[in-house]
Amino acid sequence: MNKSRLRRTAFLCTAGLLLSVQANLAQAEEGFSYEDVSNLQFWFSSGAGAWGTTLNVHEDGSFEGSYHDSDMGDIGDGYPNGTVYLSNFSGQFGEPEKQNEYTYSVDIQEIELEQNAGTSEIIDGVRYIYSEPYGLNDAEYVLFYLQGAPLAELPEAYRSWVGYYDLSAAEETVLPFTGLYNETAESGFASYVYKEEEVQVFPDTQQSVIDSELEALEAKAAEIETQLDSGMLSQSELNQLSGELYVLWDDKLNSMWQRIREKLPKEEMDRLTAEELAWIEEKETSVAEAGAEFEGGSMQPFIENSTAANLTKSRVYELADYLRE
């Protein structure tokens, strides 16, 4: 697994980028509660198409998440379709303790893994190696940074993970999203507004469930694309918003994949899994090639995110046929 700190901003959120500084200060004065972040998803990742950890926090402080990585070239007897590293986890945070006007510390009271770390199994020709939740590993507590926190006062190790390792080049002076930091492992999470849409399908319509879901997803994607095309955003905001668009389609792809696995017979699922792994490899290559032209420049995350979003959207529609009756 590649755990190098690739400097990307692919999964930075755009939640509340247009909120005023006054609103951010008001939030700090009112304090912090888990309700404030219950509509957010936190991301710790190397960038579009690579490994990542997601974390969702509920109003009572309980949480769940998932870490994933893959190595399609790591094959062997019984697993011709590659190797996936996975950690599904859940747990409970303690009461937030205020450290300063924009920082709250919370203890991790418990954390449970769905599969024992260090174990493995082969499913549909893929070897799954179960691990600790990367990003939360070794942590007894984490820090929440409120939106509007001064970037210059945040640890460099945190800023580097979420795209602000060079403050002289940053267009913002404050954190434009709510952040989470595992101080022990120096792992930094960004966040974006995340809420699963409930889709109603009426029995007298001819529209399938998956088509209804895609229609709702297209509407949400269109809102993001309208902002991207507005000409009103800074490059940093474009980078963040394009990352949100990619995550939107990637979440749907992962959701669909799980449902397809439950539906298809083993032989057909083995064939589709091999096809999917090949597609992932092609996508990662295309994203890297697209970004290489802007290597080290401020536009690189935007180009990579946009490429990944377009490719993932196309794949979503290809896989949708497997869920249509």
GROMACS .gro file of C-alpha atoms in nm:
model
  325
    1MET     CA    1   0.000   0.000   0.000
    2ASN     CA    2   0.121   0.345  -0.083
    3LYS     CA    3   0.096   0.564   0.223
    4SER     CA    4   0.310   0.851   0.092
    5ARG     CA    5   0.171   1.199   0.146
    6LEU     CA    6   0.060   1.290  -0.201
    7ARG     CA    7  -0.030   1.655  -0.190
    8ARG     CA    8  -0.379   1.665  -0.330
    9THR     CA    9  -0.698   1.850  -0.252
   10ALA     CA   10  -0.924   1.605  -0.436
   11PHE     CA   11  -1.169   1.548  -0.156
   12LEU     CA   12  -1.182   1.890   0.002
   13CYS     CA   13  -1.535   1.997   0.076
   14THR     CA   14  -1.709   2.315  -0.027
   15ALA     CA   15  -1.958   2.321   0.257
   16GLY     CA   16  -2.035   2.680   0.335
   17LEU     CA   17  -1.757   2.835   0.128
   18LEU     CA   18  -1.968   3.146   0.085
   19LEU     CA   19  -2.043   3.187   0.454
   20SER     CA   20  -1.915   3.511   0.595
   21VAL     CA   21  -1.643   3.542   0.856
   22GLN     CA   22  -1.908   3.677   1.091
   23ALA     CA   23  -2.107   3.355   1.058
   24ASN     CA   24  -1.798   3.149   1.132
   25LEU     CA   25  -1.725   3.353   1.444
   26ALA     CA   26  -2.085   3.312   1.554
   27GLN     CA   27  -2.049   2.936   1.530
   28ALA     CA   28  -1.736   2.949   1.745
   29GLU     CA   29  -1.913   3.158   2.007
   30GLU     CA   30  -2.207   2.918   2.019
   31GLY     CA   31  -1.979   2.620   2.070
   32PHE     CA   32  -1.959   2.288   1.895
   33SER     CA   33  -2.193   1.989   1.895
   34TYR     CA   34  -2.210   1.671   1.689
   35GLU     CA   35  -2.528   1.801   1.534
   36ASP     CA   36  -2.308   2.060   1.360
   37VAL     CA   37  -2.127   1.786   1.166
   38SER     CA   38  -2.399   1.523   1.129
   39ASN     CA   39  -2.460   1.629   0.769
   40LEU     CA   40  -2.090   1.613   0.676
   41GLN     CA   41  -1.869   1.336   0.549
   42PHE     CA   42  -1.502   1.354   0.646
   43TRP     CA   43  -1.240   1.237   0.396
   44PHE     CA   44  -0.875   1.139   0.443
   45SER     CA   45  -0.719   1.051   0.110
   46SER     CA   46  -0.427   1.074  -0.129
   47GLY     CA   47  -0.643   1.202  -0.414
   48ALA     CA   48  -0.882   1.102  -0.688
   49GLY     CA   49  -0.883   0.732  -0.765
   50ALA     CA   50  -0.649   0.622  -0.484
   51TRP     CA   51  -0.682   0.507  -0.124
   52GLY     CA   52  -0.918   0.684   0.112
   53THR     CA   53  -1.095   0.680   0.448
   54THR     CA   54  -1.446   0.817   0.499
   55LEU     CA   55  -1.606   0.903   0.833
   56ASN     CA   56  -1.964   0.999   0.920
   57VAL     CA   57  -2.054   1.134   1.265
   58HIS     CA   58  -2.406   1.124   1.411
   59GLU     CA   59  -2.578   1.368   1.646
   60ASP     CA   60  -2.511   1.145   1.950
   61GLY     CA   61  -2.138   1.126   1.877
   62SER     CA   62  -2.147   0.776   1.733
   63PHE     CA   63  -1.964   0.730   1.406
   64GLU     CA   64  -1.889   0.483   1.131
   65GLY     CA   65  -1.658   0.477   0.836
   66SER     CA   66  -1.455   0.278   0.591
   67TYR     CA   67  -1.095   0.266   0.467
   68HIS     CA   68  -1.013   0.116   0.128
   69ASP     CA   69  -0.713   0.068  -0.097
   70SER     CA   70  -0.640  -0.170  -0.384
   71ASP     CA   71  -0.350  -0.327  -0.568
   72MET     CA   72  -0.478  -0.483  -0.890
   73GLY     CA   73  -0.135  -0.626  -0.973
   74ASP     CA   74  -0.116  -0.821  -0.648
   75ILE     CA   75  -0.262  -1.153  -0.766
   76GLY     CA   76  -0.212  -1.519  -0.680
   77ASP     CA   77  -0.377  -1.859  -0.658
   78GLY     CA   78  -0.745  -1.806  -0.595
   79TYR     CA   79  -0.738  -1.428  -0.636
   80PRO     CA   80  -0.672  -1.348  -1.003
   81ASN     CA   81  -0.864  -1.020  -0.973
   82GLY     CA   82  -0.625  -0.842  -0.739
   83THR     CA   83  -0.607  -0.738  -0.375
   84VAL     CA   84  -0.820  -0.492  -0.179
   85TYR     CA   85  -0.731  -0.352   0.163
   86LEU     CA   86  -1.039  -0.275   0.371
   87SER     CA   87  -1.146  -0.162   0.715
   88ASN     CA   88  -1.511  -0.106   0.806
   89PHE     CA   89  -1.542   0.045   1.151
   90SER     CA   90  -1.777   0.214   1.397
   91GLY     CA   91  -1.742   0.376   1.737
   92GLN     CA   92  -1.832   0.646   1.983
   93PHE     CA   93  -1.684   0.988   2.052
   94GLY     CA   94  -1.692   1.143   2.402
   95GLU     CA   95  -1.808   1.492   2.492
   96PRO     CA   96  -1.632   1.771   2.303
   97GLU     CA   97  -1.388   1.979   2.509
   98LYS     CA   98  -1.309   2.330   2.393
   99GLN     CA   99  -0.938   2.398   2.336
  100ASN     CA  100  -0.973   2.744   2.187
  101GLU     CA  101  -1.224   2.945   1.982
  102TYR     CA  102  -1.200   2.711   1.683
  103THR     CA  103  -1.068   2.380   1.819
  104TYR     CA  104  -1.249   2.105   2.011
  105SER     CA  105  -1.094   1.783   2.139
  106VAL     CA  106  -1.297   1.462   2.166
  107ASP     CA  107  -1.195   1.128   2.313
  108ILE     CA  108  -1.253   0.810   2.115
  109GLN     CA  109  -1.442   0.610   2.376
  110GLU     CA  110  -1.464   0.299   2.162
  111ILE     CA  111  -1.394   0.183   1.810
  112GLU     CA  112  -1.490  -0.155   1.668
  113LEU     CA  113  -1.378  -0.318   1.343
  114GLU     CA  114  -1.623  -0.518   1.137
  115GLN     CA  115  -1.342  -0.755   1.039
  116ASN     CA  116  -1.037  -0.838   1.251
  117ALA     CA  117  -0.728  -0.647   1.141
  118GLY     CA  118  -0.463  -0.873   0.991
  119THR     CA  119  -0.709  -1.130   0.860
  120SER     CA  120  -0.795  -1.191   0.496
  121GLU     CA  121  -1.036  -1.379   0.272
  122ILE     CA  122  -1.101  -1.429  -0.098
  123ILE     CA  123  -1.437  -1.322  -0.241
  124ASP     CA  124  -1.524  -1.340  -0.612
  125GLY     CA  125  -1.158  -1.381  -0.707
  126VAL     CA  126  -1.045  -1.079  -0.504
  127ARG     CA  127  -0.829  -1.110  -0.192
  128TYR     CA  128  -0.952  -0.879   0.087
  129ILE     CA  129  -0.694  -0.791   0.350
  130TYR     CA  130  -0.853  -0.634   0.657
  131SER     CA  131  -0.667  -0.360   0.841
  132GLU     CA  132  -0.687  -0.085   1.098
  133PRO     CA  133  -0.882   0.228   0.996
  134TYR     CA  134  -0.608   0.433   0.833
  135GLY     CA  135  -0.627   0.793   0.950
  136LEU     CA  136  -0.772   0.704   1.290
  137ASN     CA  137  -0.506   0.449   1.373
  138ASP     CA  138  -0.341   0.479   1.718
  139ALA     CA  139  -0.569   0.771   1.812
  140GLU     CA  140  -0.710   0.810   2.162
  141TYR     CA  141  -0.862   1.144   2.069
  142VAL     CA  142  -0.916   1.365   1.764
  143LEU     CA  143  -0.945   1.741   1.712
  144PHE     CA  144  -1.228   1.914   1.529
  145TYR     CA  145  -1.135   2.244   1.363
  146LEU     CA  146  -1.432   2.474   1.304
  147GLN     CA  147  -1.491   2.627   0.966
  148GLY     CA  148  -1.329   2.971   0.976
  149ALA     CA  149  -1.029   2.861   1.182
  150PRO     CA  150  -0.717   3.068   1.090
  151LEU     CA  151  -0.506   2.854   0.859
  152ALA     CA  152  -0.183   3.001   0.992
  153GLU     CA  153  -0.266   2.873   1.341
  154LEU     CA  154  -0.336   2.514   1.235
  155PRO     CA  155  -0.058   2.251   1.247
  156GLU     CA  156   0.145   2.224   0.928
  157ALA     CA  157   0.093   1.847   0.932
  158TYR     CA  158  -0.283   1.899   0.917
  159ARG     CA  159  -0.269   2.170   0.650
  160SER     CA  160  -0.047   1.958   0.426
  161TRP     CA  161  -0.306   1.682   0.406
  162VAL     CA  162  -0.588   1.916   0.304
  163GLY     CA  163  -0.399   2.128   0.053
  164TYR     CA  164  -0.261   2.421   0.253
  165TYR     CA  165   0.103   2.324   0.296
  166ASP     CA  166   0.209   2.646   0.120
  167LEU     CA  167   0.028   2.934   0.289
  168SER     CA  168   0.201   3.190   0.071
  169ALA     CA  169   0.017   3.044  -0.229
  170ALA     CA  170  -0.317   2.995  -0.052
  171GLU     CA  171  -0.605   3.216  -0.161
  172GLU     CA  172  -0.783   3.169   0.172
  173THR     CA  173  -0.671   3.274   0.517
  174VAL     CA  174  -0.927   3.063   0.706
  175LEU     CA  175  -1.033   2.699   0.685
  176PRO     CA  176  -1.332   2.683   0.444
  177PHE     CA  177  -1.474   2.360   0.591
  178THR     CA  178  -1.487   2.172   0.921
  179GLY     CA  179  -1.171   1.968   0.969
  180LEU     CA  180  -1.076   1.665   1.176
  181TYR     CA  181  -0.721   1.588   1.287
  182ASN     CA  182  -0.567   1.274   1.436
  183GLU     CA  183  -0.281   1.446   1.615
  184THR     CA  184  -0.111   1.118   1.711
  185ALA     CA  185  -0.069   0.998   1.351
  186GLU     CA  186  -0.071   1.350   1.202
  187SER     CA  187  -0.361   1.255   0.973
  188GLY     CA  188  -0.584   1.534   0.842
  189PHE     CA  189  -0.946   1.500   0.725
  190ALA     CA  190  -1.140   1.753   0.518
  191SER     CA  191  -1.521   1.745   0.492
  192TYR     CA  192  -1.808   1.822   0.260
  193VAL     CA  193  -2.186   1.834   0.295
  194TYR     CA  194  -2.317   1.483   0.253
  195LYS     CA  195  -2.677   1.369   0.278
  196GLU     CA  196  -2.825   1.063   0.113
  197GLU     CA  197  -3.128   1.155  -0.091
  198GLU     CA  198  -3.442   0.953  -0.033
  199VAL     CA  199  -3.586   0.848  -0.366
  200GLN     CA  200  -3.958   0.784  -0.398
  201VAL     CA  201  -4.070   0.546  -0.670
  202PHE     CA  202  -4.442   0.528  -0.732
  203PRO     CA  203  -4.591   0.197  -0.844
  204ASP     CA  204  -4.783   0.349  -1.136
  205THR     CA  205  -4.469   0.481  -1.307
  206GLN     CA  206  -4.249   0.295  -1.554
  207GLN     CA  207  -3.931   0.446  -1.415
  208SER     CA  208  -3.699   0.198  -1.245
  209VAL     CA  209  -3.553   0.252  -0.900
  210ILE     CA  210  -3.202   0.305  -1.036
  211ASP     CA  211  -3.326   0.554  -1.295
  212SER     CA  212  -3.497   0.753  -1.021
  213GLU     CA  213  -3.177   0.751  -0.817
  214LEU     CA  214  -2.974   0.870  -1.114
  215GLU     CA  215  -3.223   1.146  -1.187
  216ALA     CA  216  -3.186   1.275  -0.830
  217LEU     CA  217  -2.808   1.245  -0.853
  218GLU     CA  218  -2.798   1.435  -1.183
  219ALA     CA  219  -2.993   1.719  -1.021
  220LYS     CA  220  -2.742   1.742  -0.738
  221ALA     CA  221  -2.449   1.722  -0.981
  222ALA     CA  222  -2.605   1.994  -1.196
  223GLU     CA  223  -2.607   2.231  -0.898
  224ILE     CA  224  -2.234   2.176  -0.852
  225GLU     CA  225  -2.162   2.212  -1.223
  226THR     CA  226  -2.354   2.541  -1.233
  227GLN     CA  227  -2.128   2.678  -0.961
  228LEU     CA  228  -1.818   2.547  -1.141
  229ASP     CA  229  -1.926   2.726  -1.460
  230SER     CA  230  -2.028   3.050  -1.286
  231GLY     CA  231  -1.692   3.220  -1.331
  232MET     CA  232  -1.726   3.352  -0.976
  233LEU     CA  233  -1.500   3.104  -0.795
  234SER     CA  234  -1.131   3.118  -0.712
  235GLN     CA  235  -0.903   2.836  -0.826
  236SER     CA  236  -0.899   2.697  -0.474
  237GLU     CA  237  -1.279   2.692  -0.465
  238LEU     CA  238  -1.289   2.525  -0.807
  239ASN     CA  239  -1.049   2.260  -0.681
  240GLN     CA  240  -1.264   2.192  -0.378
  241LEU     CA  241  -1.595   2.192  -0.564
  242SER     CA  242  -1.467   1.960  -0.838
  243GLY     CA  243  -1.354   1.724  -0.561
  244GLU     CA  244  -1.708   1.722  -0.425
  245LEU     CA  245  -1.844   1.639  -0.771
  246TYR     CA  246  -1.607   1.344  -0.801
  247VAL     CA  247  -1.701   1.212  -0.456
  248LEU     CA  248  -2.070   1.240  -0.547
  249TRP     CA  249  -2.032   1.002  -0.841
  250ASP     CA  250  -1.782   0.777  -0.662
  251ASP     CA  251  -2.020   0.727  -0.368
  252LYS     CA  252  -2.295   0.620  -0.609
  253LEU     CA  253  -2.056   0.384  -0.787
  254ASN     CA  254  -1.961   0.215  -0.459
  255SER     CA  255  -2.326   0.188  -0.352
  256MET     CA  256  -2.427   0.034  -0.685
  257TRP     CA  257  -2.138  -0.212  -0.675
  258GLN     CA  258  -2.249  -0.356  -0.343
  259ARG     CA  259  -2.601  -0.408  -0.476
  260ILE     CA  260  -2.474  -0.569  -0.795
  261ARG     CA  261  -2.270  -0.815  -0.590
  262GLU     CA  262  -2.586  -0.927  -0.413
  263LYS     CA  263  -2.772  -0.970  -0.741
  264LEU     CA  264  -2.541  -1.139  -0.993
  265PRO     CA  265  -2.452  -1.509  -0.997
  266LYS     CA  266  -2.091  -1.589  -0.906
  267GLU     CA  267  -1.962  -1.656  -1.258
  268GLU     CA  268  -2.098  -1.333  -1.395
  269MET     CA  269  -1.980  -1.141  -1.087
  270ASP     CA  270  -1.626  -1.278  -1.131
  271ARG     CA  271  -1.623  -1.154  -1.490
  272LEU     CA  272  -1.759  -0.812  -1.393
  273THR     CA  273  -1.509  -0.780  -1.105
  274ALA     CA  274  -1.217  -0.836  -1.341
  275GLU     CA  275  -1.365  -0.576  -1.575
  276GLU     CA  276  -1.411  -0.331  -1.286
  277LEU     CA  277  -1.053  -0.369  -1.166
  278ALA     CA  278  -0.929  -0.306  -1.519
  279TRP     CA  279  -1.149   0.004  -1.537
  280ILE     CA  280  -1.008   0.134  -1.206
  281GLU     CA  281  -0.655   0.094  -1.337
  282GLU     CA  282  -0.745   0.278  -1.659
  283LYS     CA  283  -0.916   0.555  -1.464
  284GLU     CA  284  -0.619   0.609  -1.234
  285THR     CA  285  -0.387   0.622  -1.536
  286SER     CA  286  -0.611   0.873  -1.713
  287VAL     CA  287  -0.636   1.092  -1.402
  288ALA     CA  288  -0.258   1.089  -1.355
  289GLU     CA  289  -0.196   1.172  -1.721
  290ALA     CA  290  -0.447   1.456  -1.714
  291GLY     CA  291  -0.288   1.608  -1.403
  292ALA     CA  292   0.070   1.562  -1.520
  293GLU     CA  293   0.040   1.854  -1.761
  294PHE     CA  294  -0.025   2.081  -1.461
  295GLU     CA  295   0.212   1.908  -1.218
  296GLY     CA  296   0.268   2.128  -0.914
  297GLY     CA  297   0.032   2.399  -1.038
  298SER     CA  298  -0.283   2.528  -0.874
  299MET     CA  299  -0.501   2.378  -1.149
  300GLN     CA  300  -0.376   2.021  -1.105
  301PRO     CA  301  -0.639   1.916  -0.846
  302PHE     CA  302  -0.920   2.065  -1.057
  303ILE     CA  303  -0.806   1.879  -1.371
  304GLU     CA  304  -0.765   1.551  -1.184
  305ASN     CA  305  -1.098   1.581  -1.003
  306SER     CA  306  -1.285   1.673  -1.320
  307THR     CA  307  -1.132   1.383  -1.512
  308ALA     CA  308  -1.213   1.138  -1.233
  309ALA     CA  309  -1.570   1.271  -1.203
  310ASN     CA  310  -1.640   1.236  -1.575
  311LEU     CA  311  -1.496   0.886  -1.597
  312THR     CA  312  -1.679   0.772  -1.284
  313LYS     CA  313  -2.010   0.916  -1.404
  314SER     CA  314  -1.977   0.720  -1.729
  315ARG     CA  315  -1.903   0.402  -1.535
  316VAL     CA  316  -2.206   0.459  -1.310
  317TYR     CA  317  -2.431   0.459  -1.615
  318GLU     CA  318  -2.263   0.147  -1.752
  319LEU     CA  319  -2.322  -0.042  -1.427
  320ALA     CA  320  -2.679   0.087  -1.395
  321ASP     CA  321  -2.792  -0.169  -1.653
  322TYR     CA  322  -2.717  -0.446  -1.403
  323LEU     CA  323  -2.967  -0.299  -1.158
  324ARG     CA  324  -3.251  -0.244  -1.404
  325GLU     CA  325  -3.520  -0.507  -1.402
   0.00000   0.00000   0.00000
